[in-house]
Amino acid sequence: MMATRQIVPIVIALISVMLSACVDAGEKKERPTGPAFPVDGKAMAEVIEHARNELMQSSSVTVRADNLRLDVQLKAVADLPFAGSDDRSVRHDGFWGDLQPGGIRLYATERIALFYALDELQEMLSERTRMLPSGQFFSWADHEVRALHLVMRKLSEAEARALIDQARQTRFNTLILQLSDAVRFDNDVIRYRDDAISKSAFVRIIDYARDQGFDVVPGIQLLTHQEHFFKSRYPQLMYNSSTYDPRNAETMRLVAAYLQEVIDTIKPDAIHIGHDEVAGLTEKTRKKWLRPEESALPPELFLQHVIDIQRLLSEQDLETWMWGDMLSTHHEFPTMHAADFNGLGGYADLRGRLPASVVICDWHYYQRRGPFLTAAAHAAEGHPVLGTTWKSPANIVAFSKYMADLPGSRGMIASTWFHVQRRERDVVNDIIETSGKRFWNAR
């Protein structure tokens, strides 16, 4: 039983329709600025946590504790005070709150934004444990998709949940979970790691994320980097040591079988198919991944495989996401950082020949200022584009700002790559905190 000395009813509602009436539509207001009023900090924190837990399980709940009543409702309402007609800015995942001594109201445009609103209320409470400022507050994201990319290798269920919580608190709304050999599905197409988590544990992780409103996109390393997928299990199906042969019918049968189990298990709206860093186009990648007698995969085979996989996924109404590094060269974009390009050997000529519905995840990790012209080039070909960053704060700030105003931009991805597996928590925390903040407030 929660004890309280201050009656503060809270109403939380999901708003699915946004109209043109607005309050200060051009600017966000992250904090109320009215006179503060007293609350029982401990009881209020318990109420917030209870509301958060109930939102993960039910669309409607009423909580009573002593004299405190908490109504939590997910329902459609007519409008939202900050919803604006400003065509420069779409109010993604917006939330609005009104804090008054007689009650607290929280509203949101999407399910996950209800959790953002509760997190914001909890943050205000932590700043002033016995007082809350009165008045309205409202905010929204500058990007539609704010994705956190996580590699599942060596990641326990508890660690995954903690990262999901941190991603929600920093206002991500999408998780790209790189499966590789780290999740043990029933299908034995690939050789799983000894420490791979079970399929049932992975489903629990997915459910935990979705209960908070996250979109989940499985990442599967197809075609390239086969040290993470087929490995050495099918030498007869390999084009070279790093790349499987997409012309082989047995290759497609095995890939399709694995994809189908992932789809049936997760039921995603999109799958990230990798396709980055084709081995053998540079001396560095030849030495790193290939034997002396091996050659790089020709670009036409790469293109056809993307088309085949996209067709396979589109038949089940799934989007295809892929990395974009093979589709451009530094020679084409000399003002950009040279380390982020791999489209040699005719690969850059494929740009414009892929199905336009393919979402290009355009990674640039080292460039510290815009413009990010490759993203604009992909968008000009009709592709939705997701800018992708890593750990450089300057890069995160600049790329997010550029993408926020780019027609055709779908949003941003923050990658963590090997830092989670190395238990480099300071690096991971910096990536999540900086990216979450800058993906929300890009401008």
Short mmCIF file of C-alpha atoms in Angstrom, two decimals:
data_model
loop_
_atom_site.label_atom_id
_atom_site.label_comp_id
_atom_site.label_asym_id
_atom_site.label_seq_id
_atom_site.Cartn_x
_atom_site.Cartn_y
_atom_site.Cartn_z
CA MET A 1 0.00 0.00 0.00
CA MET A 2 1.40 3.37 -1.00
CA ALA A 3 1.19 6.03 1.70
CA THR A 4 0.76 9.67 0.76
CA ARG A 5 0.24 13.07 2.33
CA GLN A 6 -0.63 14.85 -0.91
CA ILE A 7 -3.47 13.92 -3.25
CA VAL A 8 -2.23 14.24 -6.83
CA PRO A 9 -4.45 12.49 -9.38
CA ILE A 10 -2.78 11.85 -12.73
CA VAL A 11 -4.50 11.20 -16.04
CA ILE A 12 -2.48 9.71 -18.87
CA ALA A 13 -4.00 9.37 -22.34
CA LEU A 14 -2.73 8.35 -25.76
CA ILE A 15 -3.55 10.86 -28.47
CA SER A 16 -3.67 9.35 -31.94
CA VAL A 17 -4.83 12.41 -33.88
CA MET A 18 -2.93 15.71 -33.99
CA LEU A 19 -4.66 18.88 -35.25
CA SER A 20 -3.48 22.35 -36.08
CA ALA A 21 -4.33 24.16 -32.83
CA CYS A 22 -1.09 24.83 -31.03
CA VAL A 23 0.57 26.28 -27.98
CA ASP A 24 3.92 27.83 -28.92
CA ALA A 25 4.06 25.40 -31.84
CA GLY A 26 7.47 26.59 -32.97
CA GLU A 27 9.34 25.85 -29.74
CA LYS A 28 9.46 23.04 -27.23
CA LYS A 29 8.91 23.66 -23.55
CA GLU A 30 10.69 20.97 -21.59
CA ARG A 31 9.77 22.30 -18.13
CA PRO A 32 6.82 24.10 -16.53
CA THR A 33 7.72 27.55 -15.25
CA GLY A 34 4.85 28.31 -12.86
CA PRO A 35 4.94 28.51 -9.06
CA ALA A 36 6.02 25.29 -7.37
CA PHE A 37 3.60 23.27 -5.27
CA PRO A 38 4.34 20.61 -2.64
CA VAL A 39 4.06 16.87 -3.23
CA ASP A 40 4.97 13.78 -1.26
CA GLY A 41 8.08 12.83 -3.19
CA LYS A 42 8.22 9.19 -2.12
CA ALA A 43 4.55 8.55 -2.81
CA MET A 44 4.77 10.36 -6.13
CA ALA A 45 7.74 8.26 -7.22
CA GLU A 46 5.80 5.11 -6.34
CA VAL A 47 2.82 6.34 -8.35
CA ILE A 48 5.01 7.01 -11.39
CA GLU A 49 6.65 3.59 -11.19
CA HIS A 50 3.29 1.89 -10.75
CA ALA A 51 1.90 3.76 -13.75
CA ARG A 52 4.91 2.75 -15.82
CA ASN A 53 4.51 -0.91 -14.91
CA GLU A 54 0.79 -0.88 -15.62
CA LEU A 55 1.29 0.78 -19.00
CA MET A 56 3.40 -2.21 -20.01
CA GLN A 57 0.53 -4.58 -19.29
CA SER A 58 -2.77 -2.81 -19.80
CA SER A 59 -4.41 -0.04 -21.77
CA SER A 60 -6.54 1.11 -18.84
CA VAL A 61 -5.96 0.95 -15.10
CA THR A 62 -7.14 2.70 -11.96
CA VAL A 63 -4.90 2.69 -8.90
CA ARG A 64 -6.07 3.56 -5.41
CA ALA A 65 -3.74 3.97 -2.48
CA ASP A 66 -5.09 5.59 0.66
CA ASN A 67 -6.51 8.90 -0.62
CA LEU A 68 -4.61 8.78 -3.91
CA ARG A 69 -6.37 7.88 -7.14
CA LEU A 70 -4.44 7.38 -10.36
CA ASP A 71 -6.25 6.94 -13.66
CA VAL A 72 -4.24 5.62 -16.59
CA GLN A 73 -5.98 5.49 -19.93
CA LEU A 74 -4.95 4.87 -23.50
CA LYS A 75 -7.59 6.47 -25.67
CA ALA A 76 -8.00 8.66 -28.73
CA VAL A 77 -8.80 12.32 -28.13
CA ALA A 78 -9.47 15.19 -30.48
CA ASP A 79 -6.30 17.24 -30.35
CA LEU A 80 -3.07 18.10 -28.58
CA PRO A 81 -2.16 21.62 -27.48
CA PHE A 82 1.28 21.68 -29.12
CA ALA A 83 0.28 20.04 -32.43
CA GLY A 84 1.27 22.56 -35.07
CA SER A 85 0.67 23.24 -38.74
CA ASP A 86 4.30 24.27 -39.21
CA ASP A 87 5.35 22.27 -42.29
CA ARG A 88 9.06 22.39 -41.36
CA SER A 89 8.58 20.28 -38.29
CA VAL A 90 6.50 17.18 -37.73
CA ARG A 91 5.75 16.48 -34.09
CA HIS A 92 7.11 12.95 -33.77
CA ASP A 93 6.40 11.09 -30.50
CA GLY A 94 5.17 14.27 -28.84
CA PHE A 95 3.96 14.50 -25.25
CA TRP A 96 2.24 17.22 -23.25
CA GLY A 97 1.64 17.66 -19.55
CA ASP A 98 -0.16 20.03 -17.24
CA LEU A 99 0.98 20.07 -13.61
CA GLN A 100 -1.35 21.66 -11.08
CA PRO A 101 -1.84 21.23 -7.32
CA GLY A 102 -5.22 19.68 -8.02
CA GLY A 103 -3.99 17.16 -10.53
CA ILE A 104 -1.52 16.17 -13.20
CA ARG A 105 -2.46 15.35 -16.78
CA LEU A 106 -0.13 13.71 -19.28
CA TYR A 107 -0.90 13.06 -22.95
CA ALA A 108 1.10 11.64 -25.84
CA THR A 109 0.90 11.01 -29.57
CA GLU A 110 2.39 7.49 -29.42
CA ARG A 111 2.49 4.77 -26.83
CA ILE A 112 6.21 5.10 -26.18
CA ALA A 113 5.80 8.85 -25.62
CA LEU A 114 3.66 8.08 -22.56
CA PHE A 115 6.79 6.60 -21.03
CA TYR A 116 8.78 9.68 -22.06
CA ALA A 117 6.20 11.84 -20.25
CA LEU A 118 6.45 9.73 -17.09
CA ASP A 119 10.25 9.82 -17.28
CA GLU A 120 10.10 13.60 -17.60
CA LEU A 121 7.82 13.85 -14.57
CA GLN A 122 10.17 11.62 -12.60
CA GLU A 123 13.13 13.78 -13.62
CA MET A 124 11.35 16.89 -12.33
CA LEU A 125 10.64 15.07 -9.09
CA SER A 126 14.29 14.06 -8.68
CA GLU A 127 15.39 17.68 -9.09
CA ARG A 128 13.04 18.93 -6.35
CA THR A 129 11.99 15.98 -4.21
CA ARG A 130 9.09 17.70 -2.40
CA MET A 131 8.08 20.31 -4.97
CA LEU A 132 6.85 20.33 -8.56
CA PRO A 133 6.62 23.38 -10.82
CA SER A 134 3.12 24.16 -12.03
CA GLY A 135 2.10 24.75 -15.61
CA GLN A 136 2.40 23.08 -18.98
CA PHE A 137 5.32 21.32 -20.60
CA PHE A 138 5.53 19.75 -24.02
CA SER A 139 8.10 18.30 -26.36
CA TRP A 140 8.49 16.24 -29.52
CA ALA A 141 11.24 14.63 -31.57
CA ASP A 142 12.88 16.17 -34.60
CA HIS A 143 13.35 12.69 -36.13
CA GLU A 144 10.72 10.07 -36.87
CA VAL A 145 13.08 7.13 -36.23
CA ARG A 146 15.60 7.31 -33.40
CA ALA A 147 17.21 3.89 -33.42
CA LEU A 148 19.78 2.30 -31.15
CA HIS A 149 21.83 -0.46 -32.82
CA LEU A 150 22.92 -3.20 -30.42
CA VAL A 151 24.96 -6.33 -31.14
CA MET A 152 23.48 -9.27 -29.23
CA ARG A 153 26.77 -11.14 -28.77
CA LYS A 154 27.72 -11.72 -25.12
CA LEU A 155 24.62 -9.80 -24.02
CA SER A 156 22.56 -11.32 -21.22
CA GLU A 157 18.83 -10.87 -20.88
CA ALA A 158 19.31 -8.62 -17.85
CA GLU A 159 21.88 -6.48 -19.66
CA ALA A 160 19.58 -6.15 -22.67
CA ARG A 161 16.71 -4.99 -20.45
CA ALA A 162 18.92 -2.40 -18.79
CA LEU A 163 19.98 -1.04 -22.18
CA ILE A 164 16.35 -0.92 -23.30
CA ASP A 165 15.45 1.09 -20.20
CA GLN A 166 18.31 3.48 -20.87
CA ALA A 167 17.24 3.82 -24.51
CA ARG A 168 13.70 4.71 -23.43
CA GLN A 169 14.92 7.23 -20.89
CA THR A 170 16.96 8.96 -23.61
CA ARG A 171 13.95 8.85 -25.99
CA PHE A 172 14.96 6.34 -28.61
CA ASN A 173 11.97 4.62 -30.21
CA THR A 174 13.56 1.85 -32.29
CA LEU A 175 15.98 -0.98 -31.54
CA ILE A 176 18.07 -2.67 -34.22
CA LEU A 177 19.21 -5.92 -32.64
CA GLN A 178 22.11 -7.51 -34.52
CA LEU A 179 21.49 -11.25 -34.22
CA SER A 180 24.52 -12.75 -35.99
CA ASP A 181 25.27 -16.03 -34.21
CA ALA A 182 24.22 -14.78 -30.78
CA VAL A 183 20.57 -15.93 -30.63
CA ARG A 184 19.92 -19.66 -30.84
CA PHE A 185 16.93 -20.19 -33.13
CA ASP A 186 15.51 -23.65 -33.86
CA ASN A 187 16.88 -23.51 -37.40
CA ASP A 188 20.43 -24.88 -37.58
CA VAL A 189 21.41 -22.95 -40.71
CA ILE A 190 24.21 -21.19 -38.86
CA ARG A 191 26.66 -22.34 -36.21
CA TYR A 192 25.68 -20.56 -33.02
CA ARG A 193 28.06 -19.36 -30.34
CA ASP A 194 28.37 -21.50 -27.23
CA ASP A 195 27.09 -18.56 -25.17
CA ALA A 196 24.21 -17.70 -27.53
CA ILE A 197 21.02 -16.81 -25.68
CA SER A 198 17.97 -18.99 -26.15
CA LYS A 199 15.14 -18.18 -28.51
CA SER A 200 12.75 -17.91 -25.54
CA ALA A 201 15.04 -15.42 -23.76
CA PHE A 202 15.26 -13.35 -26.92
CA VAL A 203 11.46 -13.32 -27.24
CA ARG A 204 11.24 -12.04 -23.66
CA ILE A 205 13.64 -9.22 -24.56
CA ILE A 206 11.52 -8.34 -27.60
CA ASP A 207 8.33 -8.38 -25.53
CA TYR A 208 9.92 -6.17 -22.87
CA ALA A 209 10.90 -3.62 -25.51
CA ARG A 210 7.55 -3.66 -27.28
CA ASP A 211 5.64 -3.34 -24.01
CA GLN A 212 7.27 0.08 -23.73
CA GLY A 213 6.42 1.00 -27.32
CA PHE A 214 9.69 0.25 -29.13
CA ASP A 215 9.82 -0.86 -32.74
CA VAL A 216 12.24 -3.77 -33.07
CA VAL A 217 14.23 -4.41 -36.25
CA PRO A 218 16.31 -7.62 -36.38
CA GLY A 219 19.73 -7.19 -37.97
CA ILE A 220 20.99 -10.17 -39.99
CA GLN A 221 24.42 -10.16 -41.60
CA LEU A 222 23.59 -11.38 -45.11
CA LEU A 223 26.03 -11.77 -48.01
CA THR A 224 29.11 -10.08 -46.50
CA HIS A 225 30.97 -10.61 -43.22
CA GLN A 226 30.13 -14.31 -43.15
CA GLU A 227 32.43 -14.76 -40.17
CA HIS A 228 29.25 -13.80 -38.29
CA PHE A 229 26.70 -15.96 -40.17
CA PHE A 230 27.58 -19.02 -42.30
CA LYS A 231 31.19 -18.96 -41.03
CA SER A 232 33.03 -22.02 -42.42
CA ARG A 233 30.02 -24.31 -42.32
CA TYR A 234 29.22 -24.30 -46.05
CA PRO A 235 32.47 -23.94 -48.04
CA GLN A 236 30.65 -25.11 -51.16
CA LEU A 237 28.29 -22.11 -50.91
CA MET A 238 30.97 -19.43 -50.55
CA TYR A 239 32.14 -17.04 -53.24
CA ASN A 240 35.17 -16.30 -51.09
CA SER A 241 36.12 -16.62 -47.42
CA SER A 242 34.01 -13.61 -46.38
CA THR A 243 31.11 -13.61 -48.86
CA TYR A 244 28.63 -16.34 -49.75
CA ASP A 245 27.69 -17.02 -53.37
CA PRO A 246 24.25 -15.50 -53.99
CA ARG A 247 23.89 -17.37 -57.30
CA ASN A 248 23.61 -20.74 -55.56
CA ALA A 249 20.01 -21.91 -55.10
CA GLU A 250 20.95 -23.76 -51.91
CA THR A 251 22.31 -20.52 -50.47
CA MET A 252 18.98 -18.79 -51.00
CA ARG A 253 17.10 -21.76 -49.56
CA LEU A 254 19.12 -21.63 -46.33
CA VAL A 255 18.92 -17.85 -46.06
CA ALA A 256 15.15 -17.89 -46.69
CA ALA A 257 14.62 -20.59 -44.05
CA TYR A 258 16.52 -18.61 -41.42
CA LEU A 259 14.75 -15.38 -42.34
CA GLN A 260 11.37 -17.06 -42.09
CA GLU A 261 11.97 -18.27 -38.55
CA VAL A 262 13.14 -14.81 -37.51
CA ILE A 263 10.04 -13.28 -39.10
CA ASP A 264 7.69 -15.81 -37.53
CA THR A 265 9.31 -15.33 -34.11
CA ILE A 266 9.64 -11.54 -34.01
CA LYS A 267 6.96 -10.40 -36.49
CA PRO A 268 8.90 -7.24 -37.36
CA ASP A 269 7.99 -4.50 -39.81
CA ALA A 270 11.53 -4.39 -41.23
CA ILE A 271 14.75 -6.40 -41.37
CA HIS A 272 18.25 -4.96 -41.61
CA ILE A 273 20.16 -7.17 -44.06
CA GLY A 274 23.70 -5.80 -43.58
CA HIS A 275 25.48 -5.91 -46.97
CA ASP A 276 28.38 -3.68 -45.85
CA GLU A 277 32.12 -3.81 -46.49
CA VAL A 278 32.44 -6.22 -49.43
CA ALA A 279 35.81 -7.92 -48.92
CA GLY A 280 38.60 -7.68 -51.48
CA LEU A 281 38.07 -4.29 -53.10
CA THR A 282 41.05 -2.79 -51.26
CA GLU A 283 44.43 -4.18 -50.28
CA LYS A 284 43.48 -3.86 -46.62
CA THR A 285 40.30 -5.97 -46.90
CA ARG A 286 42.00 -8.52 -49.17
CA LYS A 287 44.66 -9.15 -46.54
CA LYS A 288 42.19 -9.09 -43.67
CA TRP A 289 39.44 -11.37 -44.98
CA LEU A 290 40.50 -13.21 -48.17
CA ARG A 291 43.04 -15.80 -49.23
CA PRO A 292 45.54 -14.73 -51.90
CA GLU A 293 43.76 -16.59 -54.68
CA GLU A 294 40.31 -15.17 -53.89
CA SER A 295 38.59 -12.18 -55.50
CA ALA A 296 35.87 -9.74 -54.50
CA LEU A 297 32.21 -10.33 -55.30
CA PRO A 298 31.22 -8.50 -58.53
CA PRO A 299 28.77 -5.62 -58.04
CA GLU A 300 26.10 -7.14 -60.29
CA LEU A 301 25.82 -10.16 -57.98
CA PHE A 302 25.52 -7.82 -54.99
CA LEU A 303 22.73 -5.91 -56.74
CA GLN A 304 20.79 -9.01 -57.70
CA HIS A 305 20.97 -10.36 -54.17
CA VAL A 306 19.58 -7.13 -52.72
CA ILE A 307 16.75 -7.32 -55.26
CA ASP A 308 16.06 -10.97 -54.40
CA ILE A 309 16.02 -10.36 -50.64
CA GLN A 310 13.91 -7.22 -51.00
CA ARG A 311 11.37 -9.16 -53.08
CA LEU A 312 11.30 -11.97 -50.51
CA LEU A 313 10.67 -9.53 -47.66
CA SER A 314 8.20 -7.33 -49.52
CA GLU A 315 6.01 -10.37 -50.18
CA GLN A 316 5.43 -10.36 -46.41
CA ASP A 317 5.03 -6.57 -46.24
CA LEU A 318 8.44 -6.09 -44.62
CA GLU A 319 10.82 -3.23 -45.32
CA THR A 320 14.42 -3.93 -46.28
CA TRP A 321 17.07 -1.86 -44.48
CA MET A 322 20.73 -2.05 -45.49
CA TRP A 323 24.03 -0.24 -45.00
CA GLY A 324 24.92 2.30 -47.69
CA ASP A 325 28.73 2.31 -47.69
CA MET A 326 29.00 0.19 -50.87
CA LEU A 327 26.99 2.69 -52.91
CA SER A 328 29.35 5.67 -53.05
CA THR A 329 33.03 6.62 -53.21
CA HIS A 330 35.13 9.38 -51.76
CA HIS A 331 35.99 10.42 -55.32
CA GLU A 332 32.32 11.35 -55.82
CA PHE A 333 32.09 13.17 -52.48
CA PRO A 334 35.58 14.60 -51.85
CA THR A 335 34.43 17.00 -49.12
CA MET A 336 33.41 14.08 -46.90
CA HIS A 337 35.64 11.92 -44.68
CA ALA A 338 37.40 9.29 -46.79
CA ALA A 339 37.16 6.46 -44.23
CA ASP A 340 33.39 6.09 -44.63
CA PHE A 341 33.32 4.92 -48.28
CA ASN A 342 33.61 1.42 -49.75
CA GLY A 343 31.94 1.64 -53.18
CA LEU A 344 35.02 0.84 -55.29
CA GLY A 345 35.20 -1.54 -58.24
CA GLY A 346 31.98 -0.32 -59.83
CA TYR A 347 29.86 -0.65 -56.69
CA ALA A 348 29.03 3.07 -56.58
CA ASP A 349 27.38 2.64 -59.99
CA LEU A 350 24.69 0.57 -58.26
CA ARG A 351 23.29 3.68 -56.62
CA GLY A 352 19.97 4.37 -58.27
CA ARG A 353 19.50 0.76 -59.40
CA LEU A 354 18.28 -0.71 -56.11
CA PRO A 355 14.53 -0.86 -55.43
CA ALA A 356 13.55 2.60 -54.21
CA SER A 357 11.74 1.17 -51.19
CA VAL A 358 15.03 -0.09 -49.69
CA VAL A 359 15.92 2.02 -46.64
CA ILE A 360 19.55 3.13 -46.84
CA CYS A 361 21.36 3.32 -43.50
CA ASP A 362 24.07 5.80 -44.42
CA TRP A 363 26.91 5.53 -41.92
CA HIS A 364 29.50 8.23 -41.43
CA TYR A 365 31.44 7.97 -38.19
CA TYR A 366 34.29 10.45 -38.51
CA GLN A 367 32.96 13.53 -40.30
CA ARG A 368 32.53 16.38 -37.82
CA ARG A 369 30.46 18.82 -39.88
CA GLY A 370 27.93 18.81 -42.68
CA PRO A 371 26.85 18.61 -45.36
CA PHE A 372 26.43 14.82 -45.52
CA LEU A 373 25.92 14.70 -49.25
CA THR A 374 25.63 10.92 -49.61
CA ALA A 375 22.39 11.00 -47.62
CA ALA A 376 21.02 13.61 -50.00
CA ALA A 377 22.12 11.50 -52.97
CA HIS A 378 20.28 8.43 -51.67
CA ALA A 379 17.18 10.50 -50.95
CA ALA A 380 17.32 11.94 -54.47
CA GLU A 381 17.07 8.37 -55.80
CA GLY A 382 13.84 7.92 -53.84
CA HIS A 383 15.23 5.93 -50.91
CA PRO A 384 14.21 6.60 -47.32
CA VAL A 385 17.48 7.38 -45.52
CA LEU A 386 18.65 6.86 -41.95
CA GLY A 387 21.81 8.68 -40.93
CA THR A 388 24.06 6.46 -38.81
CA THR A 389 26.59 7.63 -36.23
CA TRP A 390 28.97 6.01 -33.78
CA LYS A 391 30.84 7.64 -30.89
CA SER A 392 32.09 11.06 -32.04
CA PRO A 393 29.96 13.75 -30.33
CA ALA A 394 30.71 16.28 -33.06
CA ASN A 395 29.66 13.78 -35.73
CA ILE A 396 26.44 12.95 -33.86
CA VAL A 397 25.49 16.62 -33.52
CA ALA A 398 26.30 17.55 -37.12
CA PHE A 399 24.77 14.50 -38.83
CA SER A 400 21.56 14.64 -36.78
CA LYS A 401 21.12 18.34 -37.53
CA TYR A 402 21.67 17.79 -41.24
CA MET A 403 19.23 14.88 -41.43
CA ALA A 404 16.51 16.76 -39.53
CA ASP A 405 16.09 19.12 -42.48
CA LEU A 406 16.73 16.66 -45.32
CA PRO A 407 13.69 15.72 -47.43
CA GLY A 408 13.52 11.94 -47.53
CA SER A 409 15.15 11.49 -44.14
CA ARG A 410 13.57 8.80 -41.98
CA GLY A 411 15.73 9.63 -38.97
CA MET A 412 18.92 8.48 -37.22
CA ILE A 413 20.68 5.36 -35.94
CA ALA A 414 23.20 5.29 -33.08
CA SER A 415 25.61 2.36 -33.35
CA THR A 416 27.50 0.86 -30.42
CA TRP A 417 29.22 -2.03 -32.22
CA PHE A 418 31.77 -3.86 -30.01
CA HIS A 419 31.70 -1.53 -27.00
CA VAL A 420 28.89 -3.41 -25.23
CA GLN A 421 30.71 -6.71 -25.68
CA ARG A 422 33.92 -5.20 -24.31
CA ARG A 423 31.97 -3.93 -21.31
CA GLU A 424 33.09 -0.37 -22.06
CA ARG A 425 30.15 1.12 -20.24
CA ASP A 426 31.45 4.69 -20.24
CA VAL A 427 31.66 4.63 -24.03
CA VAL A 428 28.23 3.01 -24.38
CA ASN A 429 26.68 5.50 -21.96
CA ASP A 430 28.18 8.44 -23.84
CA ILE A 431 26.87 7.10 -27.16
CA ILE A 432 23.35 6.54 -25.82
CA GLU A 433 23.11 9.79 -23.86
CA THR A 434 24.58 12.03 -26.56
CA SER A 435 22.72 10.39 -29.43
CA GLY A 436 19.40 10.26 -27.63
CA LYS A 437 19.60 13.94 -26.76
CA ARG A 438 20.70 15.04 -30.23
CA PHE A 439 18.27 12.81 -32.11
CA TRP A 440 15.40 14.33 -30.10
CA ASN A 441 16.62 17.93 -30.27
CA ALA A 442 18.45 17.93 -33.59
CA ARG A 443 18.00 21.57 -34.48
#
